[in-house]
Amino acid sequence: MKNLKNALLLKQLYQLKQFGYSYTSANIYKEDTQDFTLPNTLESLAKQAAQCHLCELSKTRTKVVFGEGNPHAAILFVGEAPGVTEDTTGKPFVGRAGELLTKMIENVLGLSRNEVYITNILKCRPFNNEIPTPEQAHTCQPYLLKQIELIKPKLIVALGATAYHYLTGDDTDISKVRGTIHQQNNYTIIPTYHPSYLLRNPSAKKEVYVDLLKVKELMQTVAQ
Ligand code: URA
């Protein structure tokens, strides 16, 4: 899902599927009358995302949670979707899971939160904090891909199964792939457990610690 046009087409196809269609040759988007390109700065992209109505979550969100941090960060953290605190503040990972993520960044990587960039697969809060549907994730994907293109991180840390799945297309259980390195297009992804999972399963913190040490080591290698 590289651009907005594809996201709009996909939205249309999902709608037709809900009506029972399994085939269509119709294309309602005329290239010459609409501009499907996404802006080339994070600031303008954030402004465009703030106006987004591509999926039903735009009706229930309070704020679009675009992401925040260093626009030239070497490390990009990608979570699942905003929760209630993120939806109210418009900032990613600011609830309990966010506090834990911040501690992990500071204590294990030795970086401050504003040296990295943090975002999510979905930019709007799902109803009842449900797991993003494929439709929502695919529709929102052009924003994330453009963020990656603009930030050009050396490493993307996928926080949890949802982030890993939508970044790589792979369905392997997160417990089997955590800490492993994946080359995807021009970027490198390392999956680990989501901080919310760690709040429920504190014993898994030691595995995330090991994964983040690997991140630190990789960053030292690429910096040389
Ligand atoms: N969980 C996420 O995946 N993202 C947030 O921003 C907050 C909690």
mmCIF file with all atom_site columns, C-alpha atoms and ligand atoms in Angstrom:
data_model
loop_
_atom_site.group_PDB
_atom_site.id
_atom_site.type_symbol
_atom_site.label_atom_id
_atom_site.label_alt_id
_atom_site.label_comp_id
_atom_site.label_asym_id
_atom_site.label_entity_id
_atom_site.label_seq_id
_atom_site.pdbx_PDB_ins_code
_atom_site.Cartn_x
_atom_site.Cartn_y
_atom_site.Cartn_z
_atom_site.occupancy
_atom_site.B_iso_or_equiv
_atom_site.pdbx_formal_charge
_atom_site.auth_seq_id
_atom_site.auth_comp_id
_atom_site.auth_asym_id
_atom_site.auth_atom_id
_atom_site.pdbx_PDB_model_num
ATOM   1   C CA . MET A 1 1   ? 0.000   0.000   0.000   1.00 0.00 ? 1   MET A CA 1
ATOM   2   C CA . LYS A 1 2   ? 2.434   2.631   -1.222  1.00 0.00 ? 2   LYS A CA 1
ATOM   3   C CA . ASN A 1 3   ? 0.220   5.651   -1.693  1.00 0.00 ? 3   ASN A CA 1
ATOM   4   C CA . LEU A 1 4   ? -3.032  7.343   -0.916  1.00 0.00 ? 4   LEU A CA 1
ATOM   5   C CA . LYS A 1 5   ? -4.647  6.314   -4.170  1.00 0.00 ? 5   LYS A CA 1
ATOM   6   C CA . ASN A 1 6   ? -4.149  2.649   -3.327  1.00 0.00 ? 6   ASN A CA 1
ATOM   7   C CA . ALA A 1 7   ? -5.532  3.250   0.162   1.00 0.00 ? 7   ALA A CA 1
ATOM   8   C CA . LEU A 1 8   ? -8.626  4.905   -1.312  1.00 0.00 ? 8   LEU A CA 1
ATOM   9   C CA . LEU A 1 9   ? -9.083  2.072   -3.806  1.00 0.00 ? 9   LEU A CA 1
ATOM   10  C CA . LEU A 1 10  ? -8.704  -0.465  -1.037  1.00 0.00 ? 10  LEU A CA 1
ATOM   11  C CA . LYS A 1 11  ? -11.301 1.352   1.040   1.00 0.00 ? 11  LYS A CA 1
ATOM   12  C CA . GLN A 1 12  ? -13.675 1.203   -1.922  1.00 0.00 ? 12  GLN A CA 1
ATOM   13  C CA . LEU A 1 13  ? -12.990 -2.523  -2.410  1.00 0.00 ? 13  LEU A CA 1
ATOM   14  C CA . TYR A 1 14  ? -13.604 -3.294  1.281   1.00 0.00 ? 14  TYR A CA 1
ATOM   15  C CA . GLN A 1 15  ? -16.921 -1.416  1.040   1.00 0.00 ? 15  GLN A CA 1
ATOM   16  C CA . LEU A 1 16  ? -17.956 -3.368  -2.067  1.00 0.00 ? 16  LEU A CA 1
ATOM   17  C CA . LYS A 1 17  ? -16.934 -6.614  -0.330  1.00 0.00 ? 17  LYS A CA 1
ATOM   18  C CA . GLN A 1 18  ? -19.248 -5.742  2.571   1.00 0.00 ? 18  GLN A CA 1
ATOM   19  C CA . PHE A 1 19  ? -22.072 -5.412  0.015   1.00 0.00 ? 19  PHE A CA 1
ATOM   20  C CA . GLY A 1 20  ? -21.301 -8.919  -1.237  1.00 0.00 ? 20  GLY A CA 1
ATOM   21  C CA . TYR A 1 21  ? -19.273 -8.126  -4.369  1.00 0.00 ? 21  TYR A CA 1
ATOM   22  C CA . SER A 1 22  ? -16.365 -10.396 -5.224  1.00 0.00 ? 22  SER A CA 1
ATOM   23  C CA . TYR A 1 23  ? -15.378 -8.624  -8.466  1.00 0.00 ? 23  TYR A CA 1
ATOM   24  C CA . THR A 1 24  ? -15.432 -5.071  -9.812  1.00 0.00 ? 24  THR A CA 1
ATOM   25  C CA . SER A 1 25  ? -13.862 -3.320  -12.762 1.00 0.00 ? 25  SER A CA 1
ATOM   26  C CA . ALA A 1 26  ? -14.999 0.118   -11.627 1.00 0.00 ? 26  ALA A CA 1
ATOM   27  C CA . ASN A 1 27  ? -12.415 2.760   -10.720 1.00 0.00 ? 27  ASN A CA 1
ATOM   28  C CA . ILE A 1 28  ? -13.946 5.909   -9.326  1.00 0.00 ? 28  ILE A CA 1
ATOM   29  C CA . TYR A 1 29  ? -10.694 7.815   -8.855  1.00 0.00 ? 29  TYR A CA 1
ATOM   30  C CA . LYS A 1 30  ? -9.597  9.872   -11.821 1.00 0.00 ? 30  LYS A CA 1
ATOM   31  C CA . GLU A 1 31  ? -5.840  10.482  -11.734 1.00 0.00 ? 31  GLU A CA 1
ATOM   32  C CA . ASP A 1 32  ? -6.020  13.842  -13.466 1.00 0.00 ? 32  ASP A CA 1
ATOM   33  C CA . THR A 1 33  ? -8.584  15.398  -11.121 1.00 0.00 ? 33  THR A CA 1
ATOM   34  C CA . GLN A 1 34  ? -7.176  14.373  -7.752  1.00 0.00 ? 34  GLN A CA 1
ATOM   35  C CA . ASP A 1 35  ? -3.794  14.784  -6.124  1.00 0.00 ? 35  ASP A CA 1
ATOM   36  C CA . PHE A 1 36  ? -2.862  11.517  -4.462  1.00 0.00 ? 36  PHE A CA 1
ATOM   37  C CA . THR A 1 37  ? 0.667   12.423  -3.492  1.00 0.00 ? 37  THR A CA 1
ATOM   38  C CA . LEU A 1 38  ? 1.525   12.704  0.170   1.00 0.00 ? 38  LEU A CA 1
ATOM   39  C CA . PRO A 1 39  ? 3.515   15.726  1.376   1.00 0.00 ? 39  PRO A CA 1
ATOM   40  C CA . ASN A 1 40  ? 7.276   15.523  1.560   1.00 0.00 ? 40  ASN A CA 1
ATOM   41  C CA . THR A 1 41  ? 7.772   16.902  5.058   1.00 0.00 ? 41  THR A CA 1
ATOM   42  C CA . LEU A 1 42  ? 6.727   15.329  8.344   1.00 0.00 ? 42  LEU A CA 1
ATOM   43  C CA . GLU A 1 43  ? 5.040   18.561  9.371   1.00 0.00 ? 43  GLU A CA 1
ATOM   44  C CA . SER A 1 44  ? 2.799   18.697  6.293   1.00 0.00 ? 44  SER A CA 1
ATOM   45  C CA . LEU A 1 45  ? 2.169   14.971  6.479   1.00 0.00 ? 45  LEU A CA 1
ATOM   46  C CA . ALA A 1 46  ? 1.025   15.392  10.104  1.00 0.00 ? 46  ALA A CA 1
ATOM   47  C CA . LYS A 1 47  ? -1.312  18.196  9.001   1.00 0.00 ? 47  LYS A CA 1
ATOM   48  C CA . GLN A 1 48  ? -2.789  15.988  6.301   1.00 0.00 ? 48  GLN A CA 1
ATOM   49  C CA . ALA A 1 49  ? -3.200  13.062  8.719   1.00 0.00 ? 49  ALA A CA 1
ATOM   50  C CA . ALA A 1 50  ? -4.968  15.393  11.172  1.00 0.00 ? 50  ALA A CA 1
ATOM   51  C CA . GLN A 1 51  ? -7.689  15.908  8.523   1.00 0.00 ? 51  GLN A CA 1
ATOM   52  C CA . CYS A 1 52  ? -7.880  12.215  7.576   1.00 0.00 ? 52  CYS A CA 1
ATOM   53  C CA . HIS A 1 53  ? -11.301 10.630  7.080   1.00 0.00 ? 53  HIS A CA 1
ATOM   54  C CA . LEU A 1 54  ? -10.174 7.496   5.246   1.00 0.00 ? 54  LEU A CA 1
ATOM   55  C CA . CYS A 1 55  ? -11.688 5.108   7.769   1.00 0.00 ? 55  CYS A CA 1
ATOM   56  C CA . GLU A 1 56  ? -14.465 4.958   10.353  1.00 0.00 ? 56  GLU A CA 1
ATOM   57  C CA . LEU A 1 57  ? -12.072 5.657   13.257  1.00 0.00 ? 57  LEU A CA 1
ATOM   58  C CA . SER A 1 58  ? -12.022 9.300   12.177  1.00 0.00 ? 58  SER A CA 1
ATOM   59  C CA . LYS A 1 59  ? -15.590 9.561   13.513  1.00 0.00 ? 59  LYS A CA 1
ATOM   60  C CA . THR A 1 60  ? -14.731 8.451   17.029  1.00 0.00 ? 60  THR A CA 1
ATOM   61  C CA . ARG A 1 61  ? -11.190 9.718   17.578  1.00 0.00 ? 61  ARG A CA 1
ATOM   62  C CA . THR A 1 62  ? -10.518 12.785  19.686  1.00 0.00 ? 62  THR A CA 1
ATOM   63  C CA . LYS A 1 63  ? -7.094  13.488  18.181  1.00 0.00 ? 63  LYS A CA 1
ATOM   64  C CA . VAL A 1 64  ? -5.029  11.928  15.424  1.00 0.00 ? 64  VAL A CA 1
ATOM   65  C CA . VAL A 1 65  ? -1.855  10.538  16.980  1.00 0.00 ? 65  VAL A CA 1
ATOM   66  C CA . PHE A 1 66  ? 0.630   11.037  14.168  1.00 0.00 ? 66  PHE A CA 1
ATOM   67  C CA . GLY A 1 67  ? 3.833   10.334  16.086  1.00 0.00 ? 67  GLY A CA 1
ATOM   68  C CA . GLU A 1 68  ? 6.592   12.389  17.649  1.00 0.00 ? 68  GLU A CA 1
ATOM   69  C CA . GLY A 1 69  ? 10.325  12.595  18.120  1.00 0.00 ? 69  GLY A CA 1
ATOM   70  C CA . ASN A 1 70  ? 13.464  13.355  16.180  1.00 0.00 ? 70  ASN A CA 1
ATOM   71  C CA . PRO A 1 71  ? 12.568  13.752  12.474  1.00 0.00 ? 71  PRO A CA 1
ATOM   72  C CA . HIS A 1 72  ? 16.021  12.321  11.626  1.00 0.00 ? 72  HIS A CA 1
ATOM   73  C CA . ALA A 1 73  ? 15.983  9.567   14.231  1.00 0.00 ? 73  ALA A CA 1
ATOM   74  C CA . ALA A 1 74  ? 18.170  6.524   13.690  1.00 0.00 ? 74  ALA A CA 1
ATOM   75  C CA . ILE A 1 75  ? 15.630  4.399   15.565  1.00 0.00 ? 75  ILE A CA 1
ATOM   76  C CA . LEU A 1 76  ? 11.900  4.370   14.848  1.00 0.00 ? 76  LEU A CA 1
ATOM   77  C CA . PHE A 1 77  ? 9.564   2.611   17.292  1.00 0.00 ? 77  PHE A CA 1
ATOM   78  C CA . VAL A 1 78  ? 6.266   1.427   15.817  1.00 0.00 ? 78  VAL A CA 1
ATOM   79  C CA . GLY A 1 79  ? 3.462   0.361   18.157  1.00 0.00 ? 79  GLY A CA 1
ATOM   80  C CA . GLU A 1 80  ? -0.065  -0.779  17.457  1.00 0.00 ? 80  GLU A CA 1
ATOM   81  C CA . ALA A 1 81  ? -2.531  2.070   17.913  1.00 0.00 ? 81  ALA A CA 1
ATOM   82  C CA . PRO A 1 82  ? -3.313  4.938   20.271  1.00 0.00 ? 82  PRO A CA 1
ATOM   83  C CA . GLY A 1 83  ? -5.061  4.168   23.553  1.00 0.00 ? 83  GLY A CA 1
ATOM   84  C CA . VAL A 1 84  ? -7.296  6.467   25.548  1.00 0.00 ? 84  VAL A CA 1
ATOM   85  C CA . THR A 1 85  ? -4.524  8.736   26.913  1.00 0.00 ? 85  THR A CA 1
ATOM   86  C CA . GLU A 1 86  ? -2.924  9.029   23.475  1.00 0.00 ? 86  GLU A CA 1
ATOM   87  C CA . ASP A 1 87  ? -6.301  9.819   21.897  1.00 0.00 ? 87  ASP A CA 1
ATOM   88  C CA . THR A 1 88  ? -6.849  12.645  24.393  1.00 0.00 ? 88  THR A CA 1
ATOM   89  C CA . THR A 1 89  ? -3.358  14.132  24.198  1.00 0.00 ? 89  THR A CA 1
ATOM   90  C CA . GLY A 1 90  ? -2.539  13.454  20.533  1.00 0.00 ? 90  GLY A CA 1
ATOM   91  C CA . LYS A 1 91  ? 0.840   11.978  21.606  1.00 0.00 ? 91  LYS A CA 1
ATOM   92  C CA . PRO A 1 92  ? 1.987   8.377   21.163  1.00 0.00 ? 92  PRO A CA 1
ATOM   93  C CA . PHE A 1 93  ? 2.815   6.125   24.099  1.00 0.00 ? 93  PHE A CA 1
ATOM   94  C CA . VAL A 1 94  ? 2.012   8.467   26.959  1.00 0.00 ? 94  VAL A CA 1
ATOM   95  C CA . GLY A 1 95  ? -0.055  6.086   29.110  1.00 0.00 ? 95  GLY A CA 1
ATOM   96  C CA . ARG A 1 96  ? 1.333   3.302   31.326  1.00 0.00 ? 96  ARG A CA 1
ATOM   97  C CA . ALA A 1 97  ? 2.761   1.400   28.355  1.00 0.00 ? 97  ALA A CA 1
ATOM   98  C CA . GLY A 1 98  ? 4.369   4.647   27.216  1.00 0.00 ? 98  GLY A CA 1
ATOM   99  C CA . GLU A 1 99  ? 6.037   5.200   30.579  1.00 0.00 ? 99  GLU A CA 1
ATOM   100 C CA . LEU A 1 100 ? 7.541   1.745   30.320  1.00 0.00 ? 100 LEU A CA 1
ATOM   101 C CA . LEU A 1 101 ? 8.673   2.365   26.740  1.00 0.00 ? 101 LEU A CA 1
ATOM   102 C CA . THR A 1 102 ? 10.329  5.627   27.809  1.00 0.00 ? 102 THR A CA 1
ATOM   103 C CA . LYS A 1 103 ? 12.180  3.805   30.619  1.00 0.00 ? 103 LYS A CA 1
ATOM   104 C CA . MET A 1 104 ? 13.352  1.150   28.169  1.00 0.00 ? 104 MET A CA 1
ATOM   105 C CA . ILE A 1 105 ? 14.662  3.787   25.747  1.00 0.00 ? 105 ILE A CA 1
ATOM   106 C CA . GLU A 1 106 ? 16.435  5.693   28.515  1.00 0.00 ? 106 GLU A CA 1
ATOM   107 C CA . ASN A 1 107 ? 17.737  2.854   30.651  1.00 0.00 ? 107 ASN A CA 1
ATOM   108 C CA . VAL A 1 108 ? 18.682  0.260   28.044  1.00 0.00 ? 108 VAL A CA 1
ATOM   109 C CA . LEU A 1 109 ? 19.489  2.299   24.945  1.00 0.00 ? 109 LEU A CA 1
ATOM   110 C CA . GLY A 1 110 ? 20.868  5.243   26.893  1.00 0.00 ? 110 GLY A CA 1
ATOM   111 C CA . LEU A 1 111 ? 18.869  7.665   24.732  1.00 0.00 ? 111 LEU A CA 1
ATOM   112 C CA . SER A 1 112 ? 16.267  10.240  25.592  1.00 0.00 ? 112 SER A CA 1
ATOM   113 C CA . ARG A 1 113 ? 12.768  9.790   24.183  1.00 0.00 ? 113 ARG A CA 1
ATOM   114 C CA . ASN A 1 114 ? 13.134  12.789  21.905  1.00 0.00 ? 114 ASN A CA 1
ATOM   115 C CA . GLU A 1 115 ? 16.209  11.311  20.203  1.00 0.00 ? 115 GLU A CA 1
ATOM   116 C CA . VAL A 1 116 ? 14.105  8.507   18.685  1.00 0.00 ? 116 VAL A CA 1
ATOM   117 C CA . TYR A 1 117 ? 10.831  8.669   16.757  1.00 0.00 ? 117 TYR A CA 1
ATOM   118 C CA . ILE A 1 118 ? 7.685   6.943   18.034  1.00 0.00 ? 118 ILE A CA 1
ATOM   119 C CA . THR A 1 119 ? 4.549   6.162   16.058  1.00 0.00 ? 119 THR A CA 1
ATOM   120 C CA . ASN A 1 120 ? 1.941   3.469   15.514  1.00 0.00 ? 120 ASN A CA 1
ATOM   121 C CA . ILE A 1 121 ? 0.416   1.312   12.782  1.00 0.00 ? 121 ILE A CA 1
ATOM   122 C CA . LEU A 1 122 ? -2.871  3.193   13.297  1.00 0.00 ? 122 LEU A CA 1
ATOM   123 C CA . LYS A 1 123 ? -2.951  6.926   13.844  1.00 0.00 ? 123 LYS A CA 1
ATOM   124 C CA . CYS A 1 124 ? -6.429  6.869   15.433  1.00 0.00 ? 124 CYS A CA 1
ATOM   125 C CA . ARG A 1 125 ? -7.714  5.009   18.470  1.00 0.00 ? 125 ARG A CA 1
ATOM   126 C CA . PRO A 1 126 ? -9.670  1.841   17.637  1.00 0.00 ? 126 PRO A CA 1
ATOM   127 C CA . PHE A 1 127 ? -13.079 1.356   19.298  1.00 0.00 ? 127 PHE A CA 1
ATOM   128 C CA . ASN A 1 128 ? -12.644 -0.195  22.757  1.00 0.00 ? 128 ASN A CA 1
ATOM   129 C CA . ASN A 1 129 ? -8.897  -0.478  22.093  1.00 0.00 ? 129 ASN A CA 1
ATOM   130 C CA . GLU A 1 130 ? -9.560  -3.406  19.770  1.00 0.00 ? 130 GLU A CA 1
ATOM   131 C CA . ILE A 1 131 ? -6.775  -4.898  17.649  1.00 0.00 ? 131 ILE A CA 1
ATOM   132 C CA . PRO A 1 132 ? -6.657  -2.984  14.331  1.00 0.00 ? 132 PRO A CA 1
ATOM   133 C CA . THR A 1 133 ? -8.570  -4.678  11.528  1.00 0.00 ? 133 THR A CA 1
ATOM   134 C CA . PRO A 1 134 ? -6.691  -5.387  8.265   1.00 0.00 ? 134 PRO A CA 1
ATOM   135 C CA . GLU A 1 135 ? -8.876  -2.742  6.608   1.00 0.00 ? 135 GLU A CA 1
ATOM   136 C CA . GLN A 1 136 ? -7.895  -0.079  9.152   1.00 0.00 ? 136 GLN A CA 1
ATOM   137 C CA . ALA A 1 137 ? -4.217  -1.029  9.072   1.00 0.00 ? 137 ALA A CA 1
ATOM   138 C CA . HIS A 1 138 ? -3.990  -1.082  5.264   1.00 0.00 ? 138 HIS A CA 1
ATOM   139 C CA . THR A 1 139 ? -5.893  2.171   4.931   1.00 0.00 ? 139 THR A CA 1
ATOM   140 C CA . CYS A 1 140 ? -3.570  3.918   7.388   1.00 0.00 ? 140 CYS A CA 1
ATOM   141 C CA . GLN A 1 141 ? -0.395  2.385   5.943   1.00 0.00 ? 141 GLN A CA 1
ATOM   142 C CA . PRO A 1 142 ? 0.539   5.149   3.447   1.00 0.00 ? 142 PRO A CA 1
ATOM   143 C CA . TYR A 1 143 ? 1.111   7.514   6.389   1.00 0.00 ? 143 TYR A CA 1
ATOM   144 C CA . LEU A 1 144 ? 3.511   5.105   8.084   1.00 0.00 ? 144 LEU A CA 1
ATOM   145 C CA . LEU A 1 145 ? 5.357   4.315   4.859   1.00 0.00 ? 145 LEU A CA 1
ATOM   146 C CA . LYS A 1 146 ? 5.766   8.016   4.148   1.00 0.00 ? 146 LYS A CA 1
ATOM   147 C CA . GLN A 1 147 ? 7.012   8.591   7.711   1.00 0.00 ? 147 GLN A CA 1
ATOM   148 C CA . ILE A 1 148 ? 9.611   5.863   7.167   1.00 0.00 ? 148 ILE A CA 1
ATOM   149 C CA . GLU A 1 149 ? 10.600  7.367   3.811   1.00 0.00 ? 149 GLU A CA 1
ATOM   150 C CA . LEU A 1 150 ? 11.047  10.821  5.360   1.00 0.00 ? 150 LEU A CA 1
ATOM   151 C CA . ILE A 1 151 ? 12.726  9.826   8.626   1.00 0.00 ? 151 ILE A CA 1
ATOM   152 C CA . LYS A 1 152 ? 14.984  7.191   7.010   1.00 0.00 ? 152 LYS A CA 1
ATOM   153 C CA . PRO A 1 153 ? 15.640  5.331   10.274  1.00 0.00 ? 153 PRO A CA 1
ATOM   154 C CA . LYS A 1 154 ? 18.552  2.912   10.417  1.00 0.00 ? 154 LYS A CA 1
ATOM   155 C CA . LEU A 1 155 ? 16.405  0.547   12.436  1.00 0.00 ? 155 LEU A CA 1
ATOM   156 C CA . ILE A 1 156 ? 12.698  0.060   13.061  1.00 0.00 ? 156 ILE A CA 1
ATOM   157 C CA . VAL A 1 157 ? 11.672  -1.579  16.319  1.00 0.00 ? 157 VAL A CA 1
ATOM   158 C CA . ALA A 1 158 ? 8.297   -3.265  15.845  1.00 0.00 ? 158 ALA A CA 1
ATOM   159 C CA . LEU A 1 159 ? 6.550   -3.264  19.211  1.00 0.00 ? 159 LEU A CA 1
ATOM   160 C CA . GLY A 1 160 ? 4.353   -6.335  19.343  1.00 0.00 ? 160 GLY A CA 1
ATOM   161 C CA . ALA A 1 161 ? 2.660   -8.713  16.935  1.00 0.00 ? 161 ALA A CA 1
ATOM   162 C CA . THR A 1 162 ? 0.468   -6.152  15.154  1.00 0.00 ? 162 THR A CA 1
ATOM   163 C CA . ALA A 1 163 ? 3.352   -3.819  14.305  1.00 0.00 ? 163 ALA A CA 1
ATOM   164 C CA . TYR A 1 164 ? 5.504   -6.747  13.197  1.00 0.00 ? 164 TYR A CA 1
ATOM   165 C CA . HIS A 1 165 ? 2.738   -8.229  11.058  1.00 0.00 ? 165 HIS A CA 1
ATOM   166 C CA . TYR A 1 166 ? 1.831   -5.018  9.221   1.00 0.00 ? 166 TYR A CA 1
ATOM   167 C CA . LEU A 1 167 ? 5.450   -4.004  8.718   1.00 0.00 ? 167 LEU A CA 1
ATOM   168 C CA . THR A 1 168 ? 6.558   -7.332  7.257   1.00 0.00 ? 168 THR A CA 1
ATOM   169 C CA . GLY A 1 169 ? 3.410   -9.187  6.170   1.00 0.00 ? 169 GLY A CA 1
ATOM   170 C CA . ASP A 1 170 ? 4.619   -12.139 8.261   1.00 0.00 ? 170 ASP A CA 1
ATOM   171 C CA . ASP A 1 171 ? 2.194   -13.916 10.634  1.00 0.00 ? 171 ASP A CA 1
ATOM   172 C CA . THR A 1 172 ? 4.763   -15.833 12.672  1.00 0.00 ? 172 THR A CA 1
ATOM   173 C CA . ASP A 1 173 ? 4.144   -15.628 16.402  1.00 0.00 ? 173 ASP A CA 1
ATOM   174 C CA . ILE A 1 174 ? 5.973   -12.703 17.993  1.00 0.00 ? 174 ILE A CA 1
ATOM   175 C CA . SER A 1 175 ? 7.501   -15.037 20.611  1.00 0.00 ? 175 SER A CA 1
ATOM   176 C CA . LYS A 1 176 ? 9.302   -16.858 17.768  1.00 0.00 ? 176 LYS A CA 1
ATOM   177 C CA . VAL A 1 177 ? 10.547  -13.804 15.861  1.00 0.00 ? 177 VAL A CA 1
ATOM   178 C CA . ARG A 1 178 ? 11.394  -11.352 18.637  1.00 0.00 ? 178 ARG A CA 1
ATOM   179 C CA . GLY A 1 179 ? 14.993  -10.255 18.550  1.00 0.00 ? 179 GLY A CA 1
ATOM   180 C CA . THR A 1 180 ? 15.498  -11.356 14.930  1.00 0.00 ? 180 THR A CA 1
ATOM   181 C CA . ILE A 1 181 ? 16.441  -9.044  12.089  1.00 0.00 ? 181 ILE A CA 1
ATOM   182 C CA . HIS A 1 182 ? 14.315  -8.557  8.997   1.00 0.00 ? 182 HIS A CA 1
ATOM   183 C CA . GLN A 1 183 ? 15.210  -6.663  5.846   1.00 0.00 ? 183 GLN A CA 1
ATOM   184 C CA . GLN A 1 184 ? 12.116  -5.091  4.332   1.00 0.00 ? 184 GLN A CA 1
ATOM   185 C CA . ASN A 1 185 ? 12.479  -2.981  1.200   1.00 0.00 ? 185 ASN A CA 1
ATOM   186 C CA . ASN A 1 186 ? 15.233  -0.567  2.205   1.00 0.00 ? 186 ASN A CA 1
ATOM   187 C CA . TYR A 1 187 ? 14.844  -0.804  5.943   1.00 0.00 ? 187 TYR A CA 1
ATOM   188 C CA . THR A 1 188 ? 15.736  -3.099  8.821   1.00 0.00 ? 188 THR A CA 1
ATOM   189 C CA . ILE A 1 189 ? 13.160  -4.251  11.351  1.00 0.00 ? 189 ILE A CA 1
ATOM   190 C CA . ILE A 1 190 ? 13.658  -5.882  14.719  1.00 0.00 ? 190 ILE A CA 1
ATOM   191 C CA . PRO A 1 191 ? 10.517  -7.070  16.517  1.00 0.00 ? 191 PRO A CA 1
ATOM   192 C CA . THR A 1 192 ? 10.101  -7.277  20.268  1.00 0.00 ? 192 THR A CA 1
ATOM   193 C CA . TYR A 1 193 ? 7.224   -7.533  22.731  1.00 0.00 ? 193 TYR A CA 1
ATOM   194 C CA . HIS A 1 194 ? 4.813   -4.620  23.121  1.00 0.00 ? 194 HIS A CA 1
ATOM   195 C CA . PRO A 1 195 ? 5.179   -2.655  26.397  1.00 0.00 ? 195 PRO A CA 1
ATOM   196 C CA . SER A 1 196 ? 1.490   -3.384  27.208  1.00 0.00 ? 196 SER A CA 1
ATOM   197 C CA . TYR A 1 197 ? 2.316   -7.094  27.050  1.00 0.00 ? 197 TYR A CA 1
ATOM   198 C CA . LEU A 1 198 ? 5.161   -6.465  29.486  1.00 0.00 ? 198 LEU A CA 1
ATOM   199 C CA . LEU A 1 199 ? 2.772   -4.758  31.900  1.00 0.00 ? 199 LEU A CA 1
ATOM   200 C CA . ARG A 1 200 ? 0.697   -7.947  31.909  1.00 0.00 ? 200 ARG A CA 1
ATOM   201 C CA . ASN A 1 201 ? 3.721   -10.296 31.789  1.00 0.00 ? 201 ASN A CA 1
ATOM   202 C CA . PRO A 1 202 ? 6.608   -8.622  33.629  1.00 0.00 ? 202 PRO A CA 1
ATOM   203 C CA . SER A 1 203 ? 8.734   -11.764 33.352  1.00 0.00 ? 203 SER A CA 1
ATOM   204 C CA . ALA A 1 204 ? 9.082   -11.085 29.595  1.00 0.00 ? 204 ALA A CA 1
ATOM   205 C CA . LYS A 1 205 ? 11.006  -7.864  30.354  1.00 0.00 ? 205 LYS A CA 1
ATOM   206 C CA . LYS A 1 206 ? 14.279  -9.774  30.351  1.00 0.00 ? 206 LYS A CA 1
ATOM   207 C CA . GLU A 1 207 ? 13.676  -10.845 26.743  1.00 0.00 ? 207 GLU A CA 1
ATOM   208 C CA . VAL A 1 208 ? 12.971  -7.270  25.695  1.00 0.00 ? 208 VAL A CA 1
ATOM   209 C CA . TYR A 1 209 ? 16.120  -6.222  27.515  1.00 0.00 ? 209 TYR A CA 1
ATOM   210 C CA . VAL A 1 210 ? 18.098  -8.695  25.387  1.00 0.00 ? 210 VAL A CA 1
ATOM   211 C CA . ASP A 1 211 ? 16.374  -7.437  22.191  1.00 0.00 ? 211 ASP A CA 1
ATOM   212 C CA . LEU A 1 212 ? 17.165  -3.819  23.037  1.00 0.00 ? 212 LEU A CA 1
ATOM   213 C CA . LEU A 1 213 ? 20.802  -4.658  23.737  1.00 0.00 ? 213 LEU A CA 1
ATOM   214 C CA . LYS A 1 214 ? 20.855  -6.052  20.216  1.00 0.00 ? 214 LYS A CA 1
ATOM   215 C CA . VAL A 1 215 ? 19.355  -2.774  18.955  1.00 0.00 ? 215 VAL A CA 1
ATOM   216 C CA . LYS A 1 216 ? 22.080  -0.880  20.797  1.00 0.00 ? 216 LYS A CA 1
ATOM   217 C CA . GLU A 1 217 ? 24.791  -3.113  19.348  1.00 0.00 ? 217 GLU A CA 1
ATOM   218 C CA . LEU A 1 218 ? 23.382  -2.769  15.814  1.00 0.00 ? 218 LEU A CA 1
ATOM   219 C CA . MET A 1 219 ? 23.279  1.000   16.164  1.00 0.00 ? 219 MET A CA 1
ATOM   220 C CA . GLN A 1 220 ? 26.924  1.031   17.207  1.00 0.00 ? 220 GLN A CA 1
ATOM   221 C CA . THR A 1 221 ? 27.815  -1.107  14.184  1.00 0.00 ? 221 THR A CA 1
ATOM   222 C CA . VAL A 1 222 ? 25.942  1.063   11.680  1.00 0.00 ? 222 VAL A CA 1
ATOM   223 C CA . ALA A 1 223 ? 27.360  4.254   13.220  1.00 0.00 ? 223 ALA A CA 1
ATOM   224 C CA . GLN A 1 224 ? 30.933  3.136   12.445  1.00 0.00 ? 224 GLN A CA 1
HETATM 225 N N1 . URA B 2 .   ? -0.084  1.305   22.676  1.00 0.00 ? 1   URA B N1 1
HETATM 226 C C1 . URA B 2 .   ? 0.345   1.528   21.411  1.00 0.00 ? 1   URA B C1 1
HETATM 227 O O1 . URA B 2 .   ? 0.540   0.588   20.643  1.00 0.00 ? 1   URA B O1 1
HETATM 228 N N2 . URA B 2 .   ? 0.555   2.765   21.033  1.00 0.00 ? 1   URA B N2 1
HETATM 229 C C2 . URA B 2 .   ? 0.395   3.811   21.835  1.00 0.00 ? 1   URA B C2 1
HETATM 230 O O2 . URA B 2 .   ? 0.618   4.929   21.397  1.00 0.00 ? 1   URA B O2 1
HETATM 231 C C3 . URA B 2 .   ? -0.029  3.549   23.140  1.00 0.00 ? 1   URA B C3 1
HETATM 232 C C4 . URA B 2 .   ? -0.262  2.306   23.556  1.00 0.00 ? 1   URA B C4 1
#
